[in-house]
Coordinates of C-alpha atoms and ligand atoms in Angstrom, one line a residue:
M1238 CA -48.9 12.5 -58.4
N1239 CA -50.4 10.8 -55.6
T1240 CA -51.0 7.1 -56.6
A1241 CA -51.6 6.2 -52.8
Q1242 CA -55.3 6.8 -52.7
A1243 CA -56.1 4.7 -55.9
D1244 CA -54.0 1.7 -54.7
A1245 CA -54.3 1.5 -51.0
P1246 CA -56.2 3.3 -48.3
T1247 CA -54.1 6.3 -46.9
W1248 CA -54.5 8.4 -43.7
P1249 CA -57.8 10.5 -43.6
E1250 CA -56.9 14.2 -43.9
E1251 CA -57.6 15.0 -40.2
F1252 CA -54.8 12.6 -39.3
A1253 CA -52.5 13.8 -42.0
E1254 CA -53.1 17.3 -40.6
R1255 CA -52.4 16.4 -37.2
Y1256 CA -49.1 14.4 -38.1
R1257 CA -47.9 17.5 -40.1
A1258 CA -48.9 19.9 -37.4
A1259 CA -46.8 17.9 -34.8
G1260 CA -43.8 18.2 -37.1
W1261 CA -43.8 14.3 -37.7
W1262 CA -44.4 14.6 -41.4
R1263 CA -41.8 17.0 -42.5
G1264 CA -42.5 17.4 -46.2
E1265 CA -39.3 15.8 -47.3
T1266 CA -38.6 13.1 -49.9
F1267 CA -35.7 10.5 -50.1
G1268 CA -34.4 11.9 -53.4
R1269 CA -34.0 15.5 -51.9
M1270 CA -32.7 14.0 -48.7
L1271 CA -29.7 12.5 -50.4
R1272 CA -29.2 15.8 -52.5
E1273 CA -29.0 17.9 -49.3
R1274 CA -26.6 15.4 -47.6
A1275 CA -24.4 15.3 -50.7
A1276 CA -24.4 19.2 -50.7
A1277 CA -23.7 19.4 -47.1
H1278 CA -20.7 16.9 -46.9
P1279 CA -19.8 15.6 -50.3
E1280 CA -16.6 13.9 -49.3
R1281 CA -18.0 12.0 -46.3
T1282 CA -18.2 8.2 -46.8
A1283 CA -21.7 7.0 -47.4
V1284 CA -21.5 3.4 -48.3
V1285 CA -18.8 0.9 -47.9
D1286 CA -19.1 -2.4 -49.9
P1287 CA -16.1 -4.6 -48.8
A1288 CA -16.9 -7.6 -51.0
S1289 CA -15.9 -5.3 -54.0
D1290 CA -13.7 -3.1 -52.0
R1291 CA -15.7 0.1 -52.9
R1292 CA -16.3 3.2 -50.8
W1293 CA -18.7 5.7 -52.1
S1294 CA -18.8 9.2 -50.7
Y1295 CA -22.1 11.2 -50.4
R1296 CA -21.2 13.0 -53.7
E1297 CA -20.5 9.8 -55.6
L1298 CA -23.8 8.0 -54.3
D1299 CA -25.8 11.3 -55.3
E1300 CA -24.2 11.4 -58.9
R1301 CA -24.6 7.8 -59.4
A1302 CA -28.3 7.9 -58.4
D1303 CA -28.7 10.7 -60.9
R1304 CA -27.1 9.1 -63.8
L1305 CA -28.9 6.0 -63.2
A1306 CA -32.2 7.8 -62.9
A1307 CA -31.5 9.5 -66.2
G1308 CA -30.8 6.1 -67.8
L1309 CA -33.9 4.5 -66.3
L1310 CA -35.9 7.5 -67.5
A1311 CA -34.6 7.1 -71.0
R1312 CA -35.8 3.5 -70.9
G1313 CA -39.2 4.6 -70.2
I1314 CA -39.5 4.1 -66.6
A1315 CA -41.9 6.6 -65.3
P1316 CA -43.2 8.1 -61.9
G1317 CA -45.4 5.6 -60.2
D1318 CA -43.9 2.5 -62.1
R1319 CA -43.1 -0.5 -59.9
V1320 CA -39.6 -2.0 -60.3
V1321 CA -38.7 -5.2 -58.4
V1322 CA -35.4 -4.9 -56.7
Q1323 CA -33.7 -8.2 -55.6
L1324 CA -30.1 -7.4 -54.6
P1325 CA -27.7 -8.9 -52.0
N1326 CA -25.9 -6.5 -49.8
V1327 CA -24.1 -4.6 -52.5
A1328 CA -23.4 -0.9 -52.8
E1329 CA -25.8 -0.7 -56.1
F1330 CA -28.8 -1.5 -53.8
F1331 CA -28.6 2.2 -52.6
E1332 CA -27.8 3.6 -56.1
V1333 CA -30.9 1.8 -57.5
I1334 CA -33.4 2.7 -54.8
F1335 CA -32.3 6.4 -54.8
A1336 CA -32.4 6.5 -58.6
L1337 CA -36.0 5.1 -58.3
F1338 CA -36.9 7.5 -55.5
R1339 CA -35.7 10.5 -57.6
I1340 CA -37.9 9.3 -60.4
G1341 CA -40.8 8.5 -58.3
A1342 CA -41.0 5.0 -59.5
L1343 CA -41.6 2.4 -56.6
P1344 CA -39.0 -0.2 -55.5
V1345 CA -40.8 -3.4 -54.7
F1346 CA -38.4 -4.8 -52.0
A1347 CA -37.6 -8.5 -52.7
L1348 CA -35.2 -10.6 -50.6
P1349 CA -32.1 -12.5 -52.1
A1350 CA -33.7 -15.9 -50.8
H1351 CA -36.8 -15.3 -53.1
R1352 CA -37.2 -17.6 -56.2
E1353 CA -39.4 -17.9 -59.3
T1354 CA -42.6 -18.1 -57.3
E1355 CA -42.2 -15.1 -55.3
I1356 CA -40.4 -13.0 -58.0
G1357 CA -42.9 -14.1 -60.6
Y1358 CA -45.7 -12.9 -58.3
F1359 CA -44.3 -9.6 -57.3
C1360 CA -43.6 -8.9 -61.0
S1361 CA -47.0 -9.7 -62.2
F1362 CA -49.2 -8.6 -59.1
T1363 CA -47.3 -5.2 -59.1
E1364 CA -47.4 -5.0 -63.1
A1365 CA -43.7 -4.3 -62.7
V1366 CA -41.8 -2.8 -65.7
A1367 CA -38.4 -3.8 -64.5
Y1368 CA -36.7 -6.1 -62.4
V1369 CA -33.2 -5.4 -61.0
T1370 CA -31.1 -8.1 -59.7
A1371 CA -27.4 -9.4 -59.3
A1372 CA -25.6 -11.8 -61.6
E1373 CA -24.7 -14.3 -59.2
H1374 CA -24.5 -14.3 -55.3
D1375 CA -23.8 -17.0 -52.8
G1376 CA -23.5 -19.6 -55.5
Y1377 CA -26.8 -18.8 -57.0
D1378 CA -27.4 -17.5 -60.5
Y1379 CA -30.0 -14.8 -60.5
R1380 CA -29.8 -14.5 -64.3
G1381 CA -31.5 -18.1 -64.6
L1382 CA -34.1 -16.8 -62.2
A1383 CA -34.5 -13.7 -64.4
T1384 CA -35.0 -15.7 -67.5
T1385 CA -37.8 -17.8 -66.1
V1386 CA -39.5 -14.6 -64.5
R1387 CA -39.3 -12.8 -67.8
A1388 CA -41.0 -15.5 -69.6
T1389 CA -43.9 -15.5 -67.2
A1390 CA -44.3 -11.8 -66.6
P1391 CA -45.5 -10.2 -69.8
G1392 CA -45.4 -6.5 -68.5
L1393 CA -41.7 -6.8 -67.6
R1394 CA -39.9 -4.5 -70.2
H1395 CA -36.5 -4.6 -68.6
V1396 CA -34.3 -7.0 -66.6
L1397 CA -31.3 -5.0 -65.3
I1398 CA -28.2 -6.8 -63.7
A1399 CA -25.8 -5.4 -61.2
G1400 CA -22.2 -6.3 -61.8
T1401 CA -19.9 -7.0 -64.8
D1402 CA -21.5 -10.3 -66.4
P1403 CA -25.2 -9.4 -67.2
G1404 CA -25.7 -12.5 -69.5
P1405 CA -28.5 -11.9 -71.9
F1406 CA -29.7 -8.9 -70.1
E1407 CA -28.6 -5.4 -69.7
S1408 CA -26.1 -4.1 -66.9
L1409 CA -26.7 -1.4 -64.6
D1410 CA -23.4 0.1 -65.9
A1411 CA -24.9 0.3 -69.4
V1412 CA -28.0 2.2 -68.2
R1413 CA -25.8 4.6 -66.2
A1414 CA -23.3 5.1 -69.1
D1415 CA -25.7 6.6 -71.7
A1416 CA -26.9 9.2 -69.2
V1417 CA -26.0 12.5 -68.2
P1418 CA -22.4 13.1 -67.4
P1419 CA -21.6 13.7 -63.8
G1420 CA -21.5 17.4 -62.8
A1421 CA -24.3 18.2 -65.5
A1422 CA -27.3 20.2 -64.4
F1423 CA -29.7 18.0 -62.6
D1424 CA -32.4 16.7 -64.6
P1425 CA -35.6 18.8 -64.0
R1426 CA -37.8 15.7 -64.0
F1427 CA -35.9 14.4 -60.7
D1428 CA -37.2 14.7 -57.3
Q1429 CA -40.5 15.3 -58.5
P1430 CA -42.4 13.0 -56.0
A1431 CA -44.5 14.8 -53.3
P1432 CA -43.7 13.8 -49.7
G1433 CA -47.2 12.3 -49.4
D1434 CA -46.6 9.9 -52.3
L1435 CA -45.7 6.3 -52.1
A1436 CA -41.9 5.8 -51.9
F1437 CA -41.8 2.0 -52.3
L1438 CA -43.6 -1.3 -51.7
Q1439 CA -42.3 -3.4 -48.6
L1440 CA -43.1 -7.0 -48.0
S1441 CA -45.1 -8.4 -45.3
G1442 CA -44.2 -11.7 -43.9
G1443 CA -48.0 -12.2 -44.1
S1444 CA -50.3 -15.0 -43.2
T1445 CA -52.1 -15.5 -46.4
G1446 CA -51.6 -17.7 -49.6
V1447 CA -49.6 -14.9 -51.3
P1448 CA -47.4 -12.2 -49.7
K1449 CA -49.0 -8.7 -49.1
L1450 CA -47.3 -5.4 -50.1
I1451 CA -47.0 -2.6 -47.9
P1452 CA -47.2 0.9 -49.3
R1453 CA -45.0 3.5 -47.5
T1454 CA -44.8 7.1 -48.2
H1455 CA -41.8 9.4 -48.0
D1456 CA -43.3 11.5 -45.2
D1457 CA -44.1 8.5 -43.0
Y1458 CA -41.0 6.2 -43.4
L1459 CA -38.7 9.3 -43.0
Y1460 CA -40.4 10.2 -39.7
S1461 CA -39.8 6.6 -38.5
L1462 CA -36.1 7.1 -39.4
Y1463 CA -35.9 10.4 -37.5
G1464 CA -37.6 8.8 -34.6
S1465 CA -35.2 5.7 -34.9
N1466 CA -32.0 7.9 -35.1
E1467 CA -32.9 9.7 -31.9
I1468 CA -33.6 6.7 -29.9
C1469 CA -30.7 4.7 -31.1
E1470 CA -28.5 7.8 -31.0
V1471 CA -27.4 7.5 -34.6
D1472 CA -25.5 10.6 -35.6
A1473 CA -22.9 11.7 -38.2
D1474 CA -20.2 9.6 -36.5
S1475 CA -22.2 6.3 -36.6
V1476 CA -21.1 3.5 -38.7
Y1477 CA -24.1 1.0 -39.3
L1478 CA -23.2 -2.5 -40.5
V1479 CA -25.9 -4.1 -42.6
V1480 CA -25.8 -7.6 -41.7
L1481 CA -29.4 -8.8 -42.6
P1482 CA -30.5 -8.7 -46.2
A1483 CA -30.4 -4.9 -47.0
A1484 CA -34.0 -4.7 -48.2
H1485 CA -35.6 -6.0 -45.1
N1486 CA -37.5 -3.5 -43.2
F1487 CA -35.3 -4.0 -40.0
P1488 CA -31.8 -3.3 -41.4
L1489 CA -33.3 -0.6 -43.9
S1490 CA -35.2 1.4 -41.2
S1491 CA -34.6 0.4 -37.7
P1492 CA -32.6 2.7 -37.7
G1493 CA -30.9 0.8 -40.5
S1494 CA -29.1 2.0 -43.6
L1495 CA -31.6 4.7 -44.4
G1496 CA -31.5 6.0 -40.9
T1497 CA -27.7 6.2 -41.2
L1498 CA -27.9 8.0 -44.5
L1499 CA -30.4 10.5 -43.1
A1500 CA -27.8 11.1 -40.3
G1501 CA -25.1 11.6 -42.9
A1502 CA -23.2 8.7 -41.4
T1503 CA -21.6 5.6 -42.9
V1504 CA -23.3 2.3 -44.0
V1505 CA -21.1 -0.7 -44.3
L1506 CA -22.4 -3.8 -46.1
C1507 CA -21.8 -7.1 -44.6
P1508 CA -21.7 -9.7 -47.5
R1509 CA -22.5 -12.5 -45.2
P1510 CA -23.9 -12.7 -41.6
S1511 CA -21.3 -15.0 -39.9
P1512 CA -19.0 -13.6 -37.3
E1513 CA -16.1 -14.7 -39.4
V1514 CA -17.1 -12.2 -41.9
A1515 CA -18.7 -9.5 -39.8
F1516 CA -16.1 -9.3 -36.8
P1517 CA -13.1 -8.2 -38.9
L1518 CA -15.3 -5.7 -40.7
I1519 CA -16.5 -4.2 -37.2
A1520 CA -12.7 -4.1 -36.3
R1521 CA -11.6 -2.5 -39.6
E1522 CA -14.5 0.0 -40.2
G1523 CA -15.2 0.9 -36.5
V1524 CA -18.6 -0.2 -36.8
T1525 CA -20.7 1.4 -33.9
I1526 CA -24.3 -0.2 -34.4
T1527 CA -25.9 -3.1 -36.0
G1528 CA -29.0 -5.1 -36.1
L1529 CA -29.5 -9.0 -35.8
V1530 CA -32.2 -11.5 -35.5
P1531 CA -32.0 -13.7 -32.5
P1532 CA -30.3 -16.8 -33.9
L1533 CA -27.6 -14.5 -35.2
A1534 CA -27.2 -12.7 -31.9
L1535 CA -26.8 -16.0 -30.1
L1536 CA -24.1 -17.0 -32.8
W1537 CA -22.2 -13.7 -32.3
T1538 CA -22.5 -13.8 -28.6
E1539 CA -20.8 -17.2 -28.6
A1540 CA -18.3 -16.4 -31.1
A1541 CA -17.2 -13.1 -29.3
A1542 CA -15.8 -15.2 -26.5
T1543 CA -13.0 -16.4 -28.5
T1544 CA -12.6 -13.9 -31.0
G1545 CA -9.3 -12.2 -31.7
H1546 CA -10.9 -9.2 -33.4
D1547 CA -11.3 -6.0 -31.6
L1548 CA -15.0 -5.3 -31.3
S1549 CA -14.7 -2.3 -28.8
S1550 CA -16.1 0.1 -31.5
L1551 CA -19.5 -1.5 -31.3
E1552 CA -21.9 0.5 -29.0
V1553 CA -25.3 -0.9 -29.8
L1554 CA -26.6 -4.1 -31.0
L1555 CA -30.2 -4.2 -31.9
V1556 CA -32.0 -7.5 -31.7
G1557 CA -35.5 -8.1 -33.1
G1558 CA -37.6 -9.8 -35.8
A1559 CA -38.4 -12.5 -33.4
K1560 CA -38.7 -12.9 -29.6
F1561 CA -35.3 -12.7 -28.0
S1562 CA -35.1 -14.9 -24.9
E1563 CA -34.3 -13.2 -21.5
E1564 CA -31.5 -15.6 -20.9
A1565 CA -29.9 -14.9 -24.3
A1566 CA -30.5 -11.1 -23.9
R1567 CA -28.6 -11.3 -20.5
R1568 CA -25.5 -12.5 -22.3
V1569 CA -25.2 -9.7 -24.8
R1570 CA -23.5 -7.0 -23.0
P1571 CA -20.8 -9.4 -21.1
A1572 CA -20.0 -10.9 -24.4
L1573 CA -20.0 -8.2 -27.0
G1574 CA -19.3 -5.1 -24.6
C1575 CA -22.1 -3.2 -26.0
T1576 CA -25.6 -2.1 -25.1
L1577 CA -28.6 -4.3 -26.2
Q1578 CA -31.5 -2.7 -27.7
Q1579 CA -34.6 -5.0 -28.3
V1580 CA -36.6 -3.8 -31.3
F1581 CA -40.2 -5.3 -32.1
G1582 CA -41.1 -3.9 -35.4
M1583 CA -43.1 -4.6 -38.5
A1584 CA -42.8 -3.4 -42.1
E1585 CA -46.4 -2.2 -41.8
G1586 CA -45.1 0.4 -39.6
L1587 CA -45.1 0.4 -35.7
V1588 CA -41.5 0.0 -34.3
N1589 CA -40.9 -0.4 -30.5
Y1590 CA -37.3 0.0 -29.0
T1591 CA -36.0 -0.4 -25.5
R1592 CA -34.3 2.9 -24.7
L1593 CA -30.5 3.2 -24.3
D1594 CA -31.0 4.5 -20.7
D1595 CA -33.6 1.9 -19.7
P1596 CA -32.8 -0.3 -16.7
E1597 CA -31.1 -3.6 -17.6
E1598 CA -34.2 -5.5 -16.4
T1599 CA -36.3 -3.7 -18.9
V1600 CA -33.8 -4.2 -21.7
V1601 CA -33.7 -8.0 -21.2
T1602 CA -37.3 -8.6 -20.3
T1603 CA -39.3 -6.4 -22.8
Q1604 CA -39.4 -5.6 -26.6
G1605 CA -39.4 -2.0 -26.1
R1606 CA -42.0 0.8 -26.4
P1607 CA -43.2 2.8 -29.5
I1608 CA -41.1 5.3 -31.3
S1609 CA -43.7 8.0 -31.3
P1610 CA -46.3 9.7 -29.1
G1611 CA -48.4 9.5 -32.0
D1612 CA -48.3 5.6 -32.1
E1613 CA -51.8 4.5 -30.7
I1614 CA -51.8 1.1 -28.9
R1615 CA -54.8 -1.0 -28.0
I1616 CA -54.7 -4.5 -26.4
V1617 CA -57.9 -6.2 -27.1
D1618 CA -59.7 -9.5 -26.7
D1619 CA -61.1 -11.7 -29.5
E1620 CA -64.1 -9.3 -29.9
D1621 CA -61.9 -6.1 -30.1
R1622 CA -62.7 -5.1 -26.5
D1623 CA -60.1 -3.2 -24.6
L1624 CA -58.4 -5.2 -22.0
P1625 CA -57.7 -4.0 -18.6
A1626 CA -53.9 -2.5 -18.0
G1627 CA -51.5 -5.3 -18.0
A1628 CA -53.7 -8.0 -19.5
T1629 CA -52.4 -10.1 -22.4
G1630 CA -54.2 -9.7 -25.8
H1631 CA -54.2 -8.7 -29.5
L1632 CA -52.1 -5.7 -30.3
L1633 CA -53.8 -3.2 -32.5
T1634 CA -52.1 0.0 -33.6
R1635 CA -52.5 3.2 -35.6
G1636 CA -50.1 6.1 -36.0
P1637 CA -48.0 8.5 -38.2
Y1638 CA -45.9 5.8 -39.8
T1639 CA -48.2 2.7 -39.7
I1640 CA -50.1 2.0 -43.0
R1641 CA -54.0 2.1 -43.2
G1642 CA -53.9 -0.7 -45.7
Y1643 CA -52.1 -3.0 -47.8
W1644 CA -51.5 -2.3 -51.6
R1645 CA -54.4 -3.4 -53.8
A1646 CA -55.9 -5.7 -51.2
P1647 CA -59.3 -4.4 -50.2
E1648 CA -60.7 -7.6 -49.1
H1649 CA -57.6 -8.5 -47.0
N1650 CA -57.7 -5.0 -45.6
A1651 CA -61.2 -5.3 -44.2
R1652 CA -59.8 -8.1 -42.1
S1653 CA -56.6 -6.7 -41.2
F1654 CA -57.7 -3.2 -40.1
T1655 CA -60.4 -2.1 -38.0
A1656 CA -63.0 0.3 -39.4
D1657 CA -61.4 3.2 -37.7
G1658 CA -57.9 2.4 -39.2
F1659 CA -56.1 0.3 -36.6
Y1660 CA -53.8 -2.4 -37.9
R1661 CA -54.4 -5.9 -36.6
T1662 CA -50.7 -6.9 -35.9
G1663 CA -51.6 -10.4 -35.2
D1664 CA -49.3 -10.4 -32.2
V1665 CA -50.3 -11.2 -28.6
V1666 CA -48.6 -8.8 -26.1
R1667 CA -49.0 -7.1 -22.8
L1668 CA -48.1 -3.8 -21.7
T1669 CA -45.9 -3.2 -18.6
P1670 CA -46.5 -0.2 -16.3
T1671 CA -43.6 1.6 -17.9
G1672 CA -45.4 1.4 -21.3
H1673 CA -43.0 -1.3 -22.5
L1674 CA -44.5 -4.2 -24.7
V1675 CA -43.7 -7.8 -24.1
V1676 CA -44.4 -10.2 -27.0
E1677 CA -46.3 -13.2 -25.5
G1678 CA -47.3 -15.0 -28.6
R1679 CA -49.1 -14.6 -31.9
A1680 CA -52.6 -15.0 -33.3
K1681 CA -51.8 -15.0 -37.0
D1682 CA -51.3 -18.1 -39.0
Q1683 CA -47.4 -17.7 -39.3
I1684 CA -44.3 -19.2 -38.3
N1685 CA -41.5 -16.9 -37.3
R1686 CA -38.4 -19.0 -38.2
G1687 CA -35.7 -16.9 -36.4
G1688 CA -37.1 -13.7 -37.8
E1689 CA -37.9 -15.1 -41.2
K1690 CA -41.8 -15.1 -41.5
I1691 CA -43.6 -17.8 -43.2
A1692 CA -47.3 -17.8 -44.0
A1693 CA -48.6 -21.3 -43.4
E1694 CA -51.3 -21.0 -46.0
E1695 CA -48.7 -20.2 -48.7
V1696 CA -46.7 -23.4 -47.9
E1697 CA -49.8 -25.5 -47.6
N1698 CA -50.9 -24.4 -51.1
H1699 CA -47.7 -25.6 -52.4
L1700 CA -48.0 -29.0 -50.5
L1701 CA -51.6 -29.5 -51.9
A1702 CA -50.2 -29.3 -55.4
H1703 CA -48.2 -32.6 -54.8
P1704 CA -50.2 -35.5 -56.5
A1705 CA -50.0 -37.7 -53.4
V1706 CA -51.1 -35.1 -51.0
H1707 CA -54.8 -34.9 -49.8
D1708 CA -54.5 -32.2 -47.2
A1709 CA -51.7 -30.3 -45.3
N1710 CA -51.3 -28.0 -42.4
V1711 CA -48.1 -26.2 -41.6
V1712 CA -47.4 -25.2 -38.0
G1713 CA -44.4 -24.0 -36.0
E1714 CA -42.7 -26.1 -33.4
P1715 CA -40.0 -25.2 -30.9
D1716 CA -36.3 -25.1 -31.9
P1717 CA -33.6 -24.2 -29.7
Y1718 CA -31.7 -22.2 -32.2
L1719 CA -34.3 -20.7 -34.5
G1720 CA -37.0 -20.3 -31.7
E1721 CA -39.4 -21.9 -34.2
R1722 CA -39.1 -24.3 -37.2
T1723 CA -41.8 -25.5 -39.5
C1724 CA -43.6 -28.7 -39.5
A1725 CA -45.9 -29.8 -42.2
Y1726 CA -48.5 -32.4 -41.1
V1727 CA -49.7 -34.0 -44.4
I1728 CA -52.6 -36.5 -45.0
L1729 CA -51.8 -38.7 -48.2
R1730 CA -54.4 -39.6 -50.7
A1731 CA -55.9 -42.9 -50.3
G1732 CA -54.1 -45.5 -52.6
A1733 CA -51.3 -43.1 -53.5
E1734 CA -47.7 -44.2 -53.4
P1735 CA -46.5 -42.7 -50.1
P1736 CA -43.5 -40.4 -50.9
R1737 CA -40.6 -40.1 -48.5
P1738 CA -40.8 -36.7 -46.5
V1739 CA -37.6 -35.6 -48.1
A1740 CA -39.2 -35.9 -51.5
V1741 CA -42.1 -33.7 -50.3
K1742 CA -39.6 -31.2 -49.1
R1743 CA -37.7 -31.3 -52.5
F1744 CA -41.1 -30.9 -54.4
V1745 CA -41.8 -27.7 -52.5
R1746 CA -38.4 -26.3 -53.1
E1747 CA -38.6 -27.3 -56.9
R1748 CA -41.8 -25.2 -57.0
G1749 CA -39.4 -22.2 -56.9
L1750 CA -40.0 -21.2 -53.3
A1751 CA -37.5 -19.4 -51.1
A1752 CA -35.5 -22.1 -49.1
Y1753 CA -36.7 -20.8 -45.7
K1754 CA -40.3 -21.7 -46.5
V1755 CA -39.4 -25.4 -47.2
P1756 CA -40.8 -27.3 -44.2
D1757 CA -38.1 -28.5 -41.7
R1758 CA -40.2 -31.5 -41.1
V1759 CA -42.8 -33.3 -42.9
V1760 CA -45.0 -35.8 -40.9
F1761 CA -47.7 -38.0 -42.4
V1762 CA -50.8 -38.3 -40.4
E1763 CA -54.3 -40.0 -40.8
T1764 CA -56.3 -37.2 -39.5
F1765 CA -56.0 -33.7 -38.2
P1766 CA -57.2 -32.8 -34.6
H1767 CA -60.4 -30.7 -34.8
T1768 CA -61.9 -28.0 -32.5
G1769 CA -65.4 -28.3 -31.0
V1770 CA -66.9 -26.5 -34.1
G1771 CA -65.2 -28.9 -36.3
K1772 CA -62.4 -26.6 -37.5
I1773 CA -58.9 -28.0 -37.7
S1774 CA -57.1 -27.1 -34.6
K1775 CA -53.6 -26.0 -35.3
K1776 CA -53.1 -25.3 -31.6
E1777 CA -53.5 -29.0 -30.9
L1778 CA -51.3 -29.9 -34.0
R1779 CA -48.7 -27.8 -32.4
S1780 CA -48.8 -29.5 -29.2
T1781 CA -48.5 -32.9 -30.6
A1782 CA -45.0 -34.0 -31.2
P1783 CA -44.9 -37.2 -33.2
T1784 CA -41.6 -38.5 -34.6
D1785 CA -40.7 -38.5 -38.3
Ligands
LIG311 P1 -43.7 -8.3 -40.8 O1 -45.1 -7.8 -40.7 O2 -43.5 -9.2 -41.8 O3 -42.7 -7.1 -41.1 O4 -43.2 -8.9 -39.6 C1 -43.3 -8.2 -38.2 C2 -43.7 -9.3 -37.2 O5 -42.3 -9.8 -36.9 C3 -44.3 -8.8 -36.0 O6 -45.5 -8.5 -36.2 C4 -43.9 -9.8 -35.1 O7 -44.8 -10.8 -35.1 C5 -42.5 -10.2 -35.5 N1 -41.6 -9.6 -34.5 C6 -40.7 -8.6 -35.0 N2 -39.9 -8.1 -34.0 C7 -40.1 -9.0 -33.0 C8 -39.7 -9.1 -31.6 N3 -38.7 -8.3 -31.2 N4 -40.2 -10.1 -30.7 C9 -41.3 -10.8 -31.2 N5 -41.7 -10.9 -32.4 C10 -41.3 -9.9 -33.2
LIG312 O1 -39.6 -8.3 -38.1 C1 -39.8 -7.1 -38.7 O2 -40.4 -6.9 -39.7 C2 -38.9 -6.0 -38.0 C3 -38.1 -6.3 -36.7 C4 -37.6 -5.2 -36.2 C5 -39.0 -4.8 -38.5 O3 -39.8 -4.5 -39.6 C6 -38.3 -3.7 -37.9 C7 -37.5 -3.9 -36.8 O4 -38.5 -2.6 -38.5

């Protein structure tokens, strides 16, 4: 069953043929991949969840996925159905997504930081039949969130909770319990999805009022994993530490947990990203590779100087999600004793890595080059005209693992893709003579807060809902640690009682938005600067630096 074409544009047949002929699309699926790995090396450790002291072998992960899939099928979850998955870094994350892959149902990857507004939107927009979350994590009760979401998303038939205390909902344990006993013949309905079918919906950081959903197929995503494993030298002996939220595209696929499972290696889940939690795990589990956003890489580099933990197993540190400064990049190897790999990727597809044998200068001054010879790169001016070699301009890309359109967003797709299928990344880059990309800036209306992407328009819409707010503009401003933080410039309504900036922040938070989207600073102004043609100039707003 191929739902791709109906819900989102996919690759024209001539491209699909070329990608298959090149051996990039291999005709595999995630469900079968895990099945094969479990058959080949059942006793090898697949997933380590230190928070709950669990270690699952490939056999156990495979069996759990089967049993959960059977339980989900019994509850009416069918191929093509969407299931919003919001889990912290716990072992169940893998059990759940592989169960859904087996059925051909599509996980929608939410982040633990998301709240009522985002989760409610994902559930209603995707017409999700189920929402899977944790009971509690980092002091936050997700069951309360689930109660609110269920009241607002009429199509949501099931709320399933990982862990022992599901409250008013059903636990994953209960779903698994009434399913086939382990060792029973596999359900013939499993592993039916075709390689070209959608595997899941990933989230875009976006630049519009609501987040966009990214439809990825088994074929295209698996190809990006094979390519990433080769470039990052992930093999059966690798141990990958998931430090960032597991559902994010970077720790999922670059090469991430899924690359690691594809290699038959071991994934270790880090419950929190601090050095205090991560360093002892690196020492204990012999972690060889991990990935961090720049602010965390800075923190780890500093902490490594005085740590008593043995970090010598660490071979590769990937840093990406936001621009890593050259100065910070230079400090990685001396401090952590491992090779830095810069990664410039996007959930829409294209991923660039510096190579392990690149000269140090290339590693610290560029954001890498594409995974695949099939990745087409164009650098263009504002009118889509190709720029001369080495010039800085807009990055457009097309290729064997870059989507041709967002899910159910035809109007947005007309703007975000060229007529011949190139994705407009919104990034401003230049190409070095060696084919490496240097990220010079951004043209999209987005703030990159230490790797967490914030669509200005989304936050502006929430500010506009405040009774005292007449107009609002959200821009990024430099921050020494995060790279950028958010500043909201607000014009108050005439005659309105002026709120305090902190009350405006609280207002945004209480609308049920992820905390990272709440403006770091709120500044009241009388007017906004305008461009020559009368549009508000965010560029000028960014360059004004008024005090609170
Ligand atoms: P998303 O489309 O939400 O997955 O976010 C991907 C975006 O993150 C890219 O288009 C870039 O704007 C940004 N990004 C990712 N990695 C890097 C990097 N290494 N340097 C600069 N920006 C990056
Ligand atoms: O920021 C990203 O989205 C990102 C960064 C590095 C990504 O999706 C990836 C690698 O795969």
